[in-house]
JSON list of C-alpha atoms in Angstrom, two decimals:
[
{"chain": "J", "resi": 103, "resn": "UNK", "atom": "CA", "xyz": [73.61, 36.24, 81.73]},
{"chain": "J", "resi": 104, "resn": "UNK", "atom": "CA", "xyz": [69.60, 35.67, 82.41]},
{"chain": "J", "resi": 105, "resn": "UNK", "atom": "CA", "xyz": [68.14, 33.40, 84.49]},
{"chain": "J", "resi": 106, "resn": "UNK", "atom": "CA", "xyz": [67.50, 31.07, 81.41]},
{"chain": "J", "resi": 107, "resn": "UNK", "atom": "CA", "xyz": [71.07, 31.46, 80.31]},
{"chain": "J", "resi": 108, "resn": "UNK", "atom": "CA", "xyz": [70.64, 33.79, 77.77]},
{"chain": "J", "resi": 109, "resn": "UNK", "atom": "CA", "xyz": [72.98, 37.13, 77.71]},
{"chain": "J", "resi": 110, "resn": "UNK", "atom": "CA", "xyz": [71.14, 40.10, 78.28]},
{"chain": "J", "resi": 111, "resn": "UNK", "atom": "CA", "xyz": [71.85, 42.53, 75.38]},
{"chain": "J", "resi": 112, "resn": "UNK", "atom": "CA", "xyz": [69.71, 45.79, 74.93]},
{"chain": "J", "resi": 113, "resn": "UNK", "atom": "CA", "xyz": [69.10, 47.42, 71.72]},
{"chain": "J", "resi": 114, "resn": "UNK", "atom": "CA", "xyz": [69.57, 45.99, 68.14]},
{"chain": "J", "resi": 115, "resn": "UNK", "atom": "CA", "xyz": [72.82, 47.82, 67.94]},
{"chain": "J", "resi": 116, "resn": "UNK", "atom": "CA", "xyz": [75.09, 46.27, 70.33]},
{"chain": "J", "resi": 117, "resn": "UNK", "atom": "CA", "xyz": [74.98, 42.47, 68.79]},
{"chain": "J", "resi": 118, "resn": "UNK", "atom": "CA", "xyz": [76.81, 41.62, 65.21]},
{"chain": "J", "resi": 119, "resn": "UNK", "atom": "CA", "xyz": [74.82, 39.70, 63.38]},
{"chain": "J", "resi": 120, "resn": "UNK", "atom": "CA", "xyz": [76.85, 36.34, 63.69]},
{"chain": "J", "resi": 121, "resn": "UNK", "atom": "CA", "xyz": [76.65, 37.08, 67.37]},
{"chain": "J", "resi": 122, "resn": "UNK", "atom": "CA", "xyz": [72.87, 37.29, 67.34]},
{"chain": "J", "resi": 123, "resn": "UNK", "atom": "CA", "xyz": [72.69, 34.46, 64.34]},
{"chain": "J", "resi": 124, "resn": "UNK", "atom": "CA", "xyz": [74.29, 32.03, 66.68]},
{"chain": "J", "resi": 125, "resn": "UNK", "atom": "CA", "xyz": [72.81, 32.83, 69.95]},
{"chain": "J", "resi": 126, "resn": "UNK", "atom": "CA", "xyz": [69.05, 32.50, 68.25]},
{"chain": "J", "resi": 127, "resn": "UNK", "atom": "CA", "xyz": [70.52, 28.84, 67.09]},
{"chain": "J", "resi": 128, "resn": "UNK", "atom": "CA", "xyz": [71.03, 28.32, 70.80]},
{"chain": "J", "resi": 129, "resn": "UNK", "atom": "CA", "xyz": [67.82, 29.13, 71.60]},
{"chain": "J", "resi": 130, "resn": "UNK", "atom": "CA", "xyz": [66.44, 27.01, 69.18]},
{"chain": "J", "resi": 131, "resn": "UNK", "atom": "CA", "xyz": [68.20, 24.29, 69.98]},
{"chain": "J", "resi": 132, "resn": "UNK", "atom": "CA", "xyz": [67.14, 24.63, 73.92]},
{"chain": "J", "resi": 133, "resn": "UNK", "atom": "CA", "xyz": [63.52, 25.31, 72.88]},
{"chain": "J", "resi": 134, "resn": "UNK", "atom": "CA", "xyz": [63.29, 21.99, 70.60]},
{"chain": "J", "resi": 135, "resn": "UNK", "atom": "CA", "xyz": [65.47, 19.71, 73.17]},
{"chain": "J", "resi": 136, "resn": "UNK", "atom": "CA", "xyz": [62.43, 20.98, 76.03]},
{"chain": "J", "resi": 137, "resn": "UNK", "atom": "CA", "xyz": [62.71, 19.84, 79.49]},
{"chain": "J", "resi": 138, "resn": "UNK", "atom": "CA", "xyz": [62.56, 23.51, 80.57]},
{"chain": "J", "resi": 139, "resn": "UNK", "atom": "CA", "xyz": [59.69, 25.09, 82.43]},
{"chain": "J", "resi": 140, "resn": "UNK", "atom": "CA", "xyz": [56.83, 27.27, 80.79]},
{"chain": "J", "resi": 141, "resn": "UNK", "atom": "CA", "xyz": [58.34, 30.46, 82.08]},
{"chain": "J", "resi": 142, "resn": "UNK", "atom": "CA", "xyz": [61.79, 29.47, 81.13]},
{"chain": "J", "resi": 143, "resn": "UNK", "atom": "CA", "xyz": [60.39, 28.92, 77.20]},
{"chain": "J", "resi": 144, "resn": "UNK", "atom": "CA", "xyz": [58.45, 31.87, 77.05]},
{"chain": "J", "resi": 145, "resn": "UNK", "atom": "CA", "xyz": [61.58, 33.49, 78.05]},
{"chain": "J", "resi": 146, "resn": "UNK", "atom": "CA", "xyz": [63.73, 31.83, 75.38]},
{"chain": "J", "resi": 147, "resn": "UNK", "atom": "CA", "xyz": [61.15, 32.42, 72.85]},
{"chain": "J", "resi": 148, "resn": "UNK", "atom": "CA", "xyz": [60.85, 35.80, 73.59]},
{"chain": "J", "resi": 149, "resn": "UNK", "atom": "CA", "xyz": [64.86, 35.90, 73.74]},
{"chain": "J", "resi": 150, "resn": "UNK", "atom": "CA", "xyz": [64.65, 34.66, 70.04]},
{"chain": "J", "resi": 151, "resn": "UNK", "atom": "CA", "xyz": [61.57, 37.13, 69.13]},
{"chain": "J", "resi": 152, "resn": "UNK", "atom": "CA", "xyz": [64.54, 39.87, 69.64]},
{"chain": "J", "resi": 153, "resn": "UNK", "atom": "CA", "xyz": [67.46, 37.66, 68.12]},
{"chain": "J", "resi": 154, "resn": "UNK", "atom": "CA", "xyz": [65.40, 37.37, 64.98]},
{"chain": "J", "resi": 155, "resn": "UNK", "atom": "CA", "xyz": [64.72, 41.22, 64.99]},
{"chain": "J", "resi": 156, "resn": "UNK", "atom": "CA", "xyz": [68.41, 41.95, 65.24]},
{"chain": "J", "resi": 157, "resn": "UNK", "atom": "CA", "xyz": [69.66, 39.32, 62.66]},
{"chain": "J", "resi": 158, "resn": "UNK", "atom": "CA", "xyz": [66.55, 40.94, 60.36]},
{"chain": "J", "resi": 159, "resn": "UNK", "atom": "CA", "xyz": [68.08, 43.90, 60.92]},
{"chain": "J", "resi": 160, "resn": "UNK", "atom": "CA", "xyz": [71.30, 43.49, 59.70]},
{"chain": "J", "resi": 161, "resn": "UNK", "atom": "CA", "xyz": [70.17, 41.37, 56.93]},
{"chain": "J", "resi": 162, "resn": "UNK", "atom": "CA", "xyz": [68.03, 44.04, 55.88]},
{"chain": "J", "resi": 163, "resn": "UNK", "atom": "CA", "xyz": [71.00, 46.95, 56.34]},
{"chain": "J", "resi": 164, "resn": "UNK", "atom": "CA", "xyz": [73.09, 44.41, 54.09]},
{"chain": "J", "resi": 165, "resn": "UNK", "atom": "CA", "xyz": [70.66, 43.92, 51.33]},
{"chain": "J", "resi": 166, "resn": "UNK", "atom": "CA", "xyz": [70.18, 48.45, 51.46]},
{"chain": "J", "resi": 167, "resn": "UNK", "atom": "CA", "xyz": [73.55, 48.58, 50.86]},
{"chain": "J", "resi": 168, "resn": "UNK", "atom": "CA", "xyz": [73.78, 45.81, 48.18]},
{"chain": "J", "resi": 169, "resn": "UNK", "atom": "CA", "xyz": [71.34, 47.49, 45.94]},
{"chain": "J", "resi": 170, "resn": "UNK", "atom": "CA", "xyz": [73.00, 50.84, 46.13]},
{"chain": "J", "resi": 171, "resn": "UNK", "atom": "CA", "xyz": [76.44, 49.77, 44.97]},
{"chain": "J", "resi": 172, "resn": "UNK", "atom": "CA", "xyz": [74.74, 47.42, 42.33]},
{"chain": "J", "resi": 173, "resn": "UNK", "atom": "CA", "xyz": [72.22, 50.52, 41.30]},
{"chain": "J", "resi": 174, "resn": "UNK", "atom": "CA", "xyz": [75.62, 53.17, 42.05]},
{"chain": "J", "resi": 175, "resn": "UNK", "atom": "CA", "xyz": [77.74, 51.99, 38.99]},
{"chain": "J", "resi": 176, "resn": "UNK", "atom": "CA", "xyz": [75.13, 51.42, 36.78]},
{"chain": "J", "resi": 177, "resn": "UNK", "atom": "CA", "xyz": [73.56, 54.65, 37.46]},
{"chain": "J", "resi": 178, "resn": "UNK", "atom": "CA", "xyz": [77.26, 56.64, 37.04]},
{"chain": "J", "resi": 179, "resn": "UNK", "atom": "CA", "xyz": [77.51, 54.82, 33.70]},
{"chain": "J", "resi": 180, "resn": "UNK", "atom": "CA", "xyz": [74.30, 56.10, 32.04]},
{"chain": "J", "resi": 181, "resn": "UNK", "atom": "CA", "xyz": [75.47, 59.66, 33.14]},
{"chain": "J", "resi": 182, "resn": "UNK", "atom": "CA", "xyz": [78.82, 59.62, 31.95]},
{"chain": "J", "resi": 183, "resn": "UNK", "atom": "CA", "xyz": [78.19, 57.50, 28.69]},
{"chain": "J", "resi": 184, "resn": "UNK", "atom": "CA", "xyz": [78.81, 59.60, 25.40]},
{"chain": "J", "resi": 185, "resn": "UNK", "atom": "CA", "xyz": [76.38, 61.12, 23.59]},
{"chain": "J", "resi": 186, "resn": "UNK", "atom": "CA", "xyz": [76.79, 60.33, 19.90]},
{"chain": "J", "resi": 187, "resn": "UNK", "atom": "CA", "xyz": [74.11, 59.92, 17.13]},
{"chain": "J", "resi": 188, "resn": "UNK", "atom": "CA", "xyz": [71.03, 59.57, 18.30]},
{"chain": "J", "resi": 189, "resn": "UNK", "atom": "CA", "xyz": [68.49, 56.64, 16.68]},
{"chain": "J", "resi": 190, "resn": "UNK", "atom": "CA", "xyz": [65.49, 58.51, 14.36]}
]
């Protein structure tokens, strides 16, 4: 844990993205309620400047990998379709 009571996590890779998703709500949540020093909500902002990368991250990985299994079968399917007559 930080001093603000945020966990420490370095690198995009080491948080899921419901890990990160519901840490950044925390964060949030602490920022809106206030009643925390200047330092401690630059902190927390800056905590949920990286929580937002990482959950953009995934979200982005996840919509990659989406469109290449929707654009996969289609793609097989024009490849492998017979060839019969052929419009003038």
């Amino acid at each position: 844990m930080t001093d603000d009571g945020t966990t420490a996590v370095s690198g995009a890779g080491t948080l899921g993205y419901e890990q990160a998703r519901d840490e950044l709500i925390e964060v949030v949540r602490r920022l809106e309620a206030g009643g925390t020093t200047l330092e401690e909500s630059l902190a927390l902002w800056e905590r949920g400047e990286e929580l937002a990368k990482v959950c953009r991250h995934w979200l982005e990985g996840a919509r990659a990998r989406l469109d290449a299994a929707l654009a996969g079968p289609r793609e097989a399917s024009e490849d492998d379709a017979p060839e019969g007559p052929r419009p003038d």
